[in-house]
Coordinates of C-alpha atoms in Angstrom, one line a residue:
X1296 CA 23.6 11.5 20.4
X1297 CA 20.5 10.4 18.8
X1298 CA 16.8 12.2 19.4
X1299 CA 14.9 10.4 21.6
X1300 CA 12.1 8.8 18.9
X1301 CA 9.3 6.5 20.9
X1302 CA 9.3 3.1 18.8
X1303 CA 8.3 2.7 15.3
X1304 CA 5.0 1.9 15.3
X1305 CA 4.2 5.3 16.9
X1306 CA 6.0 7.1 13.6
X1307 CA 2.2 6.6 12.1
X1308 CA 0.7 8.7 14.7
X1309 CA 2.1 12.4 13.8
X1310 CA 0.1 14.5 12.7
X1311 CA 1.5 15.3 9.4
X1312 CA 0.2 12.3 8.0
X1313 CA -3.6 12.3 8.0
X1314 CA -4.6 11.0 5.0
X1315 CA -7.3 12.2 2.6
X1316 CA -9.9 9.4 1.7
X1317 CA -11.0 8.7 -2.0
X1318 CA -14.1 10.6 -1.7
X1319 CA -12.0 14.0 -1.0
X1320 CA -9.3 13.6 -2.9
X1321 CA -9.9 16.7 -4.3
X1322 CA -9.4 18.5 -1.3
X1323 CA -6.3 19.0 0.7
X1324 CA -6.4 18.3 4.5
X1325 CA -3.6 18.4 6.6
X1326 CA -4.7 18.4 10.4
X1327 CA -3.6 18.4 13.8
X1328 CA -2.8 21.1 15.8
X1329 CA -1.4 23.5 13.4
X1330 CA -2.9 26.0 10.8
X1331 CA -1.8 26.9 7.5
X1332 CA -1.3 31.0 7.1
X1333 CA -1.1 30.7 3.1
X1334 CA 0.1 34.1 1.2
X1335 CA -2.1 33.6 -1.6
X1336 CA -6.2 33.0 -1.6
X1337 CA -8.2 30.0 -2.3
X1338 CA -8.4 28.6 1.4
X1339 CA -11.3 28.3 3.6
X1340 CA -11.0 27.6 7.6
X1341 CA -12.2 24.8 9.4
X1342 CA -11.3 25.5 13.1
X1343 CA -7.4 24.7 13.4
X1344 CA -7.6 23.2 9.9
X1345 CA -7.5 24.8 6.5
X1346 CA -8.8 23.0 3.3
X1347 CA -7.6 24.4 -0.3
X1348 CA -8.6 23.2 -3.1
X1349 CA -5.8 21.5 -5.3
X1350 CA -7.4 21.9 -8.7
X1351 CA -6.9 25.4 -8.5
X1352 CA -3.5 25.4 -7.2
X1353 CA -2.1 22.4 -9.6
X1354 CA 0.0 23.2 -12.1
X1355 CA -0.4 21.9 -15.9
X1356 CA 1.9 18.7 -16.4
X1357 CA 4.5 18.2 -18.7
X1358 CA 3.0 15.1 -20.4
X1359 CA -1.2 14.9 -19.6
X1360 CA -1.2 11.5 -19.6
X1361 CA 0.4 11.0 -22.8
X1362 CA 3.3 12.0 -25.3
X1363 CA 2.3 12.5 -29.0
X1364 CA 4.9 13.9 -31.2
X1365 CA 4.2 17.7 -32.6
X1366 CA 3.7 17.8 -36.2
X1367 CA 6.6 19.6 -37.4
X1368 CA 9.4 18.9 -34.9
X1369 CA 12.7 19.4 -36.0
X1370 CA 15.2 16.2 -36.7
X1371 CA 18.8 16.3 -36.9
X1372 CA 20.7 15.6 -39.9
X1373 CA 23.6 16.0 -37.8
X1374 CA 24.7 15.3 -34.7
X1375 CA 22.4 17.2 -32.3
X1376 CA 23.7 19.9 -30.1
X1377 CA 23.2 19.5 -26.3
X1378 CA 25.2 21.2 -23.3
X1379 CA 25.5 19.6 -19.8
X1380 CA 25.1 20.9 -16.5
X1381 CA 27.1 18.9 -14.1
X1382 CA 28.8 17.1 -16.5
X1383 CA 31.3 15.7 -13.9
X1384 CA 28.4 14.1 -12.1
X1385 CA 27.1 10.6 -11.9
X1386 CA 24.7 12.3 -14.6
X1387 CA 26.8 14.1 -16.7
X1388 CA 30.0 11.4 -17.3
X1389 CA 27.1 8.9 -18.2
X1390 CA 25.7 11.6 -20.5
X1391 CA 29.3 12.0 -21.9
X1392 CA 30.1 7.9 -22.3
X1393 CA 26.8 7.9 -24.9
X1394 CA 28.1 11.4 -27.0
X1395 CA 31.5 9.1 -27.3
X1396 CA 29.5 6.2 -28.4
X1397 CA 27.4 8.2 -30.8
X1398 CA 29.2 10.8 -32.1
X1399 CA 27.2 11.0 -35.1
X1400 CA 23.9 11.8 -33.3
X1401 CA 25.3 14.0 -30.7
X1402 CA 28.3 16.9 -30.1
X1403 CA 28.8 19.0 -27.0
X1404 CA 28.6 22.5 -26.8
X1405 CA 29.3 23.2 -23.0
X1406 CA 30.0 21.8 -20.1
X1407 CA 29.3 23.0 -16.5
X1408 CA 30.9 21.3 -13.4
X1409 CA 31.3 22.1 -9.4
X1410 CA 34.8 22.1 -8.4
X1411 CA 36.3 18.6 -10.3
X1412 CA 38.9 20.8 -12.3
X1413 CA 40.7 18.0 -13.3
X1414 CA 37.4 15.7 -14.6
X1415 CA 36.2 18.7 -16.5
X1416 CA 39.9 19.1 -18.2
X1417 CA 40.0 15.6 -19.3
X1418 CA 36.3 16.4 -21.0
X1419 CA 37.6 19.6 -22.3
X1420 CA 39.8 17.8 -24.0
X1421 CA 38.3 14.6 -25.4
X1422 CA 34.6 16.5 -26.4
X1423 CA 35.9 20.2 -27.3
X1424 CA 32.8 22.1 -26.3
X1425 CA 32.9 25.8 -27.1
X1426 CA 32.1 27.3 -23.2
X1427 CA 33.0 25.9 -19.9
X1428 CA 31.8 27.2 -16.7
X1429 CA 33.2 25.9 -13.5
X1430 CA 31.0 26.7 -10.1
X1431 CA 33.4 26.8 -7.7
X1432 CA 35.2 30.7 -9.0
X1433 CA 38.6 29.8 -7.4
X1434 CA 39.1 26.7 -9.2
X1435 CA 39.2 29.1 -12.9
X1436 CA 42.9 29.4 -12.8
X1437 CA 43.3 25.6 -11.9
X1438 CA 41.7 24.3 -14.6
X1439 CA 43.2 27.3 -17.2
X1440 CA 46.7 25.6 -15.8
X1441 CA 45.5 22.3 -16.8
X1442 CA 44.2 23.1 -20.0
X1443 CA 48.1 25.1 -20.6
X1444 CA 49.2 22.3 -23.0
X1445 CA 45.7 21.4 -24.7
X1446 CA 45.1 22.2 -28.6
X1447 CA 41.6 23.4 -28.0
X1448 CA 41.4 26.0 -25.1
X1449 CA 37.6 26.8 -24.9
X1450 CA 35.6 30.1 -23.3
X1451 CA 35.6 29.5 -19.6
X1452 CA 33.4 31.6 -17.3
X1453 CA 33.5 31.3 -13.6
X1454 CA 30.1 31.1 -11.0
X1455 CA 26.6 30.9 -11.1
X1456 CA 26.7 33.0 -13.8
X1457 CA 28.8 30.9 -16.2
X1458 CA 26.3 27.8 -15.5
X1459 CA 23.4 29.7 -16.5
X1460 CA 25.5 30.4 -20.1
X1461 CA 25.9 27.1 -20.4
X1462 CA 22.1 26.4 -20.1
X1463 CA 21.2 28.8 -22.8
X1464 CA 24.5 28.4 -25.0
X1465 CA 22.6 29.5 -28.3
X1466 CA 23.7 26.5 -30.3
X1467 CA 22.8 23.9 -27.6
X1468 CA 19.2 22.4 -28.2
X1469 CA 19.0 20.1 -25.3
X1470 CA 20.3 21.3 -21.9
X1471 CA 21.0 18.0 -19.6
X1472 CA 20.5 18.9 -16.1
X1473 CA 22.8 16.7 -13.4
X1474 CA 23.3 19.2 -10.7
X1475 CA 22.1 18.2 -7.6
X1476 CA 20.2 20.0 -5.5
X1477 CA 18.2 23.7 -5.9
X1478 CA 21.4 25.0 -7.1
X1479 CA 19.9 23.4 -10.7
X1480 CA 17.5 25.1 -10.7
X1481 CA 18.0 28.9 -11.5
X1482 CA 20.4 27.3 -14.7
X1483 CA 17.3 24.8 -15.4
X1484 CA 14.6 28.0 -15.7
X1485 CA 17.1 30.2 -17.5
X1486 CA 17.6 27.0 -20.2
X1487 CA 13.5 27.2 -20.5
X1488 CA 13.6 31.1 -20.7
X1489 CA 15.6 30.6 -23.7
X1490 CA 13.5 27.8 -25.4
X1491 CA 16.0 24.8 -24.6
X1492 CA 14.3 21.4 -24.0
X1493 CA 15.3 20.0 -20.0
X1494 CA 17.1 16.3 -20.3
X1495 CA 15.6 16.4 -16.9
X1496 CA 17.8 14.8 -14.1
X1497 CA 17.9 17.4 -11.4
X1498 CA 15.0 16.3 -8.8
X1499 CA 14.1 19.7 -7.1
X1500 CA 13.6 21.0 -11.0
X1501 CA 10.1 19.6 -10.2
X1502 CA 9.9 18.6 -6.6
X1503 CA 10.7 21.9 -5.4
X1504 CA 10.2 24.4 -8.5
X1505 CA 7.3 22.4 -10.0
X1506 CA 4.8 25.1 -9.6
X1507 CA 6.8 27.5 -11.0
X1508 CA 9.0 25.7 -13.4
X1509 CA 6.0 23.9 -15.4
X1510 CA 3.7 26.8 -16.8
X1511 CA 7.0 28.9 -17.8
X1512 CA 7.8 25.7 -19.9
X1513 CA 4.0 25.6 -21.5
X1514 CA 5.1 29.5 -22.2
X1515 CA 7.8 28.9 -23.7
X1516 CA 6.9 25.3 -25.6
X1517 CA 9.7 23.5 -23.9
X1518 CA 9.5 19.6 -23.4
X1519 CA 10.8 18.4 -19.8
X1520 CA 12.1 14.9 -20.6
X1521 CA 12.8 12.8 -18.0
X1522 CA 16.3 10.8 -17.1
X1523 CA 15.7 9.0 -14.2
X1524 CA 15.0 5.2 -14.8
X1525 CA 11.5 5.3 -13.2
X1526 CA 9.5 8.4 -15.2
X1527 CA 11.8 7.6 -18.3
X1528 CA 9.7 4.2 -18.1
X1529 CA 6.5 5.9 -17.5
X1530 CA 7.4 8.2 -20.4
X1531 CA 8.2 5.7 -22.6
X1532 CA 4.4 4.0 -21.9
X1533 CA 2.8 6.8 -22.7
X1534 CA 3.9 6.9 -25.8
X1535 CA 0.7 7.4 -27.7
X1536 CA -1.9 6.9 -25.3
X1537 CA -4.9 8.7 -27.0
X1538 CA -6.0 11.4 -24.7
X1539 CA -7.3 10.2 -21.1
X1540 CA -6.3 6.6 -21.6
X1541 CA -3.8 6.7 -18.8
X1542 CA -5.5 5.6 -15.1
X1543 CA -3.0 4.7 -12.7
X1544 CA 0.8 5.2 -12.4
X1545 CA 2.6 2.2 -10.7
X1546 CA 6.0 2.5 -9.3
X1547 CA 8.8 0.1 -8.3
X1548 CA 11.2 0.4 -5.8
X1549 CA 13.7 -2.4 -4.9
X1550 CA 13.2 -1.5 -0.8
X1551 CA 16.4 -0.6 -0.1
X1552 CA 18.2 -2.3 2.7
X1553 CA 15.3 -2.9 5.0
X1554 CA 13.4 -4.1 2.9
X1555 CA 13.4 -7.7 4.8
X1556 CA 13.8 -6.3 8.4
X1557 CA 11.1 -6.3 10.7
X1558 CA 10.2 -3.2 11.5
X1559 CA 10.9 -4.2 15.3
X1560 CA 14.7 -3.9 14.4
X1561 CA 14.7 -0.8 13.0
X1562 CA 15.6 1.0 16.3
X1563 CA 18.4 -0.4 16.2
X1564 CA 19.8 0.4 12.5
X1565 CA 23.2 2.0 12.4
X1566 CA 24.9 3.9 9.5
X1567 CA 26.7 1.2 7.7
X1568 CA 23.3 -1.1 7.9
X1569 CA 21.3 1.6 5.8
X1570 CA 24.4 1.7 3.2
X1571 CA 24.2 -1.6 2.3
X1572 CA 21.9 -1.5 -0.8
X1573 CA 20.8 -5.3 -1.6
X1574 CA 21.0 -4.5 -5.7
X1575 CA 23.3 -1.8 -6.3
X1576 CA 26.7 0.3 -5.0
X1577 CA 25.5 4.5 -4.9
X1578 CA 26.5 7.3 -3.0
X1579 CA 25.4 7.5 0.6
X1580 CA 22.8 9.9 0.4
X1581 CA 20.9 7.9 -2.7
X1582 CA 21.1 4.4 -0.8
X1583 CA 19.9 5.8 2.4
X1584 CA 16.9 7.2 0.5
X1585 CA 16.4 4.1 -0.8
X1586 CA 16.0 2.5 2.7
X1587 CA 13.9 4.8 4.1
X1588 CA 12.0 5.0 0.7
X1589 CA 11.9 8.9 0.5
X1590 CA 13.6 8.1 -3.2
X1591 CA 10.3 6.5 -3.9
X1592 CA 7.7 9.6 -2.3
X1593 CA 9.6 12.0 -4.1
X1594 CA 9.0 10.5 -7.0
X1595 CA 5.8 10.2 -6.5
X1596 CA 5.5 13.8 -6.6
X1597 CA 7.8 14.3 -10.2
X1598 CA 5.2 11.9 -11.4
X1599 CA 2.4 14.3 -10.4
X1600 CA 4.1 16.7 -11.7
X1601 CA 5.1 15.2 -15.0
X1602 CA 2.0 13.5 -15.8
X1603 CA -0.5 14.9 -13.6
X1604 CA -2.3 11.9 -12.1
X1605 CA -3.6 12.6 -8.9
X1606 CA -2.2 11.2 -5.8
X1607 CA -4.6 8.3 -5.3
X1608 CA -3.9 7.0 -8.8
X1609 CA -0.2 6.8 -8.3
X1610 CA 1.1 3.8 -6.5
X1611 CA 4.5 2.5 -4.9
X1612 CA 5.3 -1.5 -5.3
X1613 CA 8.7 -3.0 -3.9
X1614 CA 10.1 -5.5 -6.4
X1615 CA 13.4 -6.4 -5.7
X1616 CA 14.7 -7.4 -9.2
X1617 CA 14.5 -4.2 -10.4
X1618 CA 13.7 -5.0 -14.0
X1619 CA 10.9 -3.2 -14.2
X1620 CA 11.4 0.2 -14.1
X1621 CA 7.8 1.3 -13.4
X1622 CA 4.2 0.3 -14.9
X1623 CA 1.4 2.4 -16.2
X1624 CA -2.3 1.1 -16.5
X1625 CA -4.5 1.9 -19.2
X1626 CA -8.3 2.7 -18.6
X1627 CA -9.4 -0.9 -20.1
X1628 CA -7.2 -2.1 -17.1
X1629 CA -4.1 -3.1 -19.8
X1630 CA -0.7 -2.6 -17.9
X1631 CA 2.1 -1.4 -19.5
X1632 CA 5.4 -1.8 -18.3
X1633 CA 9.4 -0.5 -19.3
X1634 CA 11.7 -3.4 -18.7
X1635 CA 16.1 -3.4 -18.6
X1636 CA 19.4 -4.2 -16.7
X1637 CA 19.2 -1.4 -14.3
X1638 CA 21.6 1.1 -16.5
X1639 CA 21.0 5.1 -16.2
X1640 CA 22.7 5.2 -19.4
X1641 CA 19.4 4.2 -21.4
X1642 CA 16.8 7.0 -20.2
X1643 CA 19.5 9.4 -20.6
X1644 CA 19.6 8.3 -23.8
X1645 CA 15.9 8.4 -24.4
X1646 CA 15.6 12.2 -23.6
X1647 CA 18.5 12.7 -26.0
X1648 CA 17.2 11.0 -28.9
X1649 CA 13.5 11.4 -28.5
X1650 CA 11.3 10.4 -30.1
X1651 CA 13.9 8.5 -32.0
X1652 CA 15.4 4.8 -30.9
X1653 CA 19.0 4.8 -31.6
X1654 CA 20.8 1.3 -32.4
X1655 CA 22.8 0.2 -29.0
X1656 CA 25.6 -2.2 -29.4
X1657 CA 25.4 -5.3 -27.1
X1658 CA 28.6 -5.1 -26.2
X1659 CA 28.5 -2.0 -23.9
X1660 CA 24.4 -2.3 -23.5
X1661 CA 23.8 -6.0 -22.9
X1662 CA 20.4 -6.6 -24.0
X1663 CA 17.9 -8.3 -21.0
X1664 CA 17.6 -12.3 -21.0
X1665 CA 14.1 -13.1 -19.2
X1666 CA 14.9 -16.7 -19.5
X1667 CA 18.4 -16.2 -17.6
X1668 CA 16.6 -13.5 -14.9
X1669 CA 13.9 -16.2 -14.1
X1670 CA 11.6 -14.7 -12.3
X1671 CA 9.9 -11.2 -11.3
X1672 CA 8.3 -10.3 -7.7
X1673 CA 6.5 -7.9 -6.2
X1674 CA 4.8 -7.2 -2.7
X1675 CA 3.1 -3.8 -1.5
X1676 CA 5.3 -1.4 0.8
X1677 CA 4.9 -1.0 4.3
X1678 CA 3.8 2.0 5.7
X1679 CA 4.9 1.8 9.3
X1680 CA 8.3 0.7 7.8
X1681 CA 8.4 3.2 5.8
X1682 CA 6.6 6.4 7.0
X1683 CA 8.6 8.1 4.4
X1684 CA 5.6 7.2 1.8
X1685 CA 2.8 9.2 4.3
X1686 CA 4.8 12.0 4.3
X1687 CA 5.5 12.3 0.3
X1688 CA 1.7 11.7 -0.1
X1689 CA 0.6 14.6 2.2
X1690 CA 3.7 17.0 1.2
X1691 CA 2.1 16.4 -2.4
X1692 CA -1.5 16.9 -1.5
X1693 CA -0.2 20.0 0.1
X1694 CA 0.9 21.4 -2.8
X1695 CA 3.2 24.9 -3.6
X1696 CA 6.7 25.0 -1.6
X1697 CA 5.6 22.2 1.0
X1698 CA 6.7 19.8 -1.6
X1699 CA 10.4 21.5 -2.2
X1700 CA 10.4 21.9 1.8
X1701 CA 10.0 17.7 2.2
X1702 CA 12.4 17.4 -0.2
X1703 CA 15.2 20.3 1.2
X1704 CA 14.3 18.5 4.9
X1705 CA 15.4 15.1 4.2
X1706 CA 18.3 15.9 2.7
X1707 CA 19.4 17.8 5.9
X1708 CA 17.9 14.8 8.2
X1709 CA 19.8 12.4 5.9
X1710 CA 22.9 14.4 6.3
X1711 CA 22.5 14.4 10.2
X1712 CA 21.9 10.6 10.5
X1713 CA 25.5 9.8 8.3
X1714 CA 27.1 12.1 10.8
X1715 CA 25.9 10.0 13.4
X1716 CA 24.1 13.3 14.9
X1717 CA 20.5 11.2 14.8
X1718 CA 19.1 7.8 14.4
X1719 CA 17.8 6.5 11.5
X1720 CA 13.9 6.4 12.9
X1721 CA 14.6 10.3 13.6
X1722 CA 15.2 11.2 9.9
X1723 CA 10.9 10.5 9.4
X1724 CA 10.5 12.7 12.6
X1725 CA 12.8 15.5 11.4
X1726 CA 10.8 15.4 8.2
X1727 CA 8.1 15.7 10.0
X1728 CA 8.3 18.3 11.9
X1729 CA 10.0 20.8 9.3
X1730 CA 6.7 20.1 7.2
X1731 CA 4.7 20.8 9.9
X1732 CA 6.3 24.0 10.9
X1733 CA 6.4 25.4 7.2
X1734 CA 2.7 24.9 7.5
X1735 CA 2.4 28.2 9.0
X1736 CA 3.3 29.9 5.7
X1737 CA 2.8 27.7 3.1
X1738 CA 2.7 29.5 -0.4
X1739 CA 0.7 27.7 -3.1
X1740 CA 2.0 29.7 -6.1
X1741 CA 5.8 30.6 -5.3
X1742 CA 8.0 32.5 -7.5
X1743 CA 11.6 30.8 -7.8
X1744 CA 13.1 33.5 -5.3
X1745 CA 10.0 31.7 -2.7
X1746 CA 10.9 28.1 -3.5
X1747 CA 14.8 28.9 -2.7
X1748 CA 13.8 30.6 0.2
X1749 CA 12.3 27.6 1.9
X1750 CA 14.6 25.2 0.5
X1751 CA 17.6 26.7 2.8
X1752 CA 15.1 27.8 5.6
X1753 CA 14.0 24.4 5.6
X1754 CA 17.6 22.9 5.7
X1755 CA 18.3 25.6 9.0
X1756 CA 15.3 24.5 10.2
X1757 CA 15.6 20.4 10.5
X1758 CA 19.4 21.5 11.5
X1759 CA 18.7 23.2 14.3
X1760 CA 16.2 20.3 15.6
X1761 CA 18.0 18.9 18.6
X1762 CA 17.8 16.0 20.8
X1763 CA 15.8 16.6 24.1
X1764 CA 13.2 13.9 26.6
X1765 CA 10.3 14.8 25.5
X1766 CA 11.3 14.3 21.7
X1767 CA 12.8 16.5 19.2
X1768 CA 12.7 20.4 19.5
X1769 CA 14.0 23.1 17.6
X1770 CA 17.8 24.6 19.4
X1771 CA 17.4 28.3 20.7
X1772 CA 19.0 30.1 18.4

């Protein structure tokens, strides 16, 4: 049964989404008729509205604006140590494919999966690492039984626990983060805690724990390095900008599967219309965010986060080729750009290697042909087709665990509408409303036990939103 959700030209009006003009950008101002009860200071009342001011509140980037190479970093002479959290992940087998292809540059020194026992065998075997951790505690004798007959039985510790020692093994350099969800997250800050640099691929690392995860990285000197295709381009921009060069951050998106639809006809999307992805073949959840663009506004945020532009100087453009990963423009108005085949294989291999380039055979990494692509396009977004974009921007102007609560929201809503619970117009609404609740006790400067807090009350909450007349409503519970 789906909620009953007006038309979609009314997804504009809720309140959630006011917007903060260019002259206040400085302020945050999320109205309607709802307050903020924040648990820390810095906010001032206006009537039903509360303005706080997000200098104060913003955490310090991983990259200001630019990436300059500390005198003194260390090379390898070797291959360089790494471990791999989710390594039987879309993440962590790509991760693996490039150690196989350069074993002379990189070795493996764990591996932590979920519950694929008999993947993470299989990798046991081919890449030897010294500790294994498997997630799921009642898989540990499965994979011990597959491993019987292997040469090289490694350490194998079960749980949460065991995936944190994989993040600080104390031989591993690099810790590659694949696990998906706020489950990467406690592994991610204990790899910082013990001075490892974050291959960064795990989303809610910064979407949800950005205010906490970025100044315990400045604390403990730890580069974040970015793996997904669109901030690995931005990264690889910035490359020595001199300081305060950097003006806007521009990002693509391909649009997803709506991307030529009038919004008219968006009513009437089903399931398998919102799975077919014009470009590429990816798990449901990824390609649904990619139709409603919430892939694109939570990216947004990482970019914040990352880079620390402000909101009103970074920007979303749809180009449907999907060449270019994402632009940066300079403050003499020069734009830069990252180009490639879409392949997650190279930024991976970017936050392996930097600040080094390592030689890629054409074979398995087929080098781009401009003159065979032919041509490049690009067209702004819609916002009424995709309300998604509103709601990133104002989640991120909010600031503190509103941003991890967006995040934990749609991925609940997203989980509804494949189940056929919803419609695909109600996933903006559920969004919406979980935001707009959590605004009641937002927290600006959460500790890691507050960010996993709201990420599972947020989930219960867009779960227990049920279909009724007058729109959606939270079930008695």
């Amino acid at each position: 049964m789906a909620l009953n959700f007006a038309s979609p030209t009314e997804i504009k009006a809720i309140s959630f989404l006011d917007t903060i003009s260019k002259s206040n950008h400085h302020l945050v101002k999320l109205p309607g008729g709802f307050a903020f009860k924040r648990k820390d200071n810095g906010a001032t009342t206006l009537g039903n509205r509360i303005q706080c001011s997000a200098q104060t509140q913003t955490p310090p980037p991983a990259w200001p604006g630019r990436a300059v190479i500390e005198p003194g970093r260390k090379t390898w002479d070797g291959p360089k140590p790494i471990s791999i959290v989710g390594s039987t992940g879309s993440i962590g087998t790509q991760t693996l494919d490039i150690v196989a292809e350069n074993p002379e540059k990189f070795r493996v020194v764990a591996l932590a999966a979920g519950s694929n026992v008999t993947l993470l065998a299989e990798q046991v075997k081919t890449f030897k690492p010294q500790l294994v951790a498997v997630r799921n505690e009642s898989l540990v004798g499965e994979l011990k039984e597959a491993l019987a007959d292997a040469d090289y039985k490694p350490e194998i510790i079960a749980g949460e626990q065991g995936v944190v020692e994989v993040a600080c093994h104390p031989d591993s350099v690099t810790v590659v983060t694949g696990i998906v969800g706020c489950a990467g997250l406690k592994p991610t800050v204990a790899a910082i805690e013990a001075g490892k640099d974050i291959a960064l691929a795990n989303k809610e690392t910064l979407i949800a724990g950005g205010p906490f995860v970025l100044p315990l990285a400045h604390k403990h000197n730890v580069k974040i390095l970015p793996a997904d295709s669109e901030h690995s381009a931005i990264f690889q921009c910035i490359q020595g900008l001199p300081e305060g060069a950097l003006r806007r951050i521009i990002l693509t998106a391909s649009g997803g599967a709506f991307r030529d639809w009038p919004v008219e006809k968006l009513k009437e999307v089903k399931v398998a219309d919102a799975l077919k992805h014009p470009n590429w073949n990816m798990g449901k959840k990824i390609t649904v965010d990619s139709a409603t663009l919430f892939n694109k506004g939570l990216e947004v945020i990482e970019a914040h986060y990352l880079y620390g532009s402000e909101y009103d100087d970074i920007e979303i453009v749809i180009h449907p080729q999907s060449i270019i990963h994402s632009m940066i423009e300079t403050q003499d108005s020069s734009v830069l750009a990252q180009l490639g085949w879409p392949d997650m294989r190279l930024p991976i291999l970017y936050t392996l290697s930097w600040p080094d380039r390592i030689y890629c055979s054409e074979i398995t990494w087929p080098r781009l042909d401009l003159c065979k692509l032919g041509s490049l396009t690009f067209k702004n977004p819609d916002n009424v087709k995709y309300p998604s974009m509103d709601l990133a921007y104002a989640a991120g102007r909010a600031g503190g665990t509103m941003t991890g609560v967006l995040s934990a929201a749609n991925e609940k809503a997203v989980e509804m509408f494949i189940d056929e619970k919803i419609s695909y117009l109600d996933i903006f609404k559920v969004v919406e409303l979980t935001c707009e609740k959590h605004g009641e006790e937002l927290v600006s400067s959460p500790s890691l036990e507050e960010i996993i807090h709201y990420d599972l009350w947020a989930r219960k909450y867009a779960a227990s939103l049920q279909p009724a007349l007058s729109g959606l409503s939270p079930a008695l519970v």
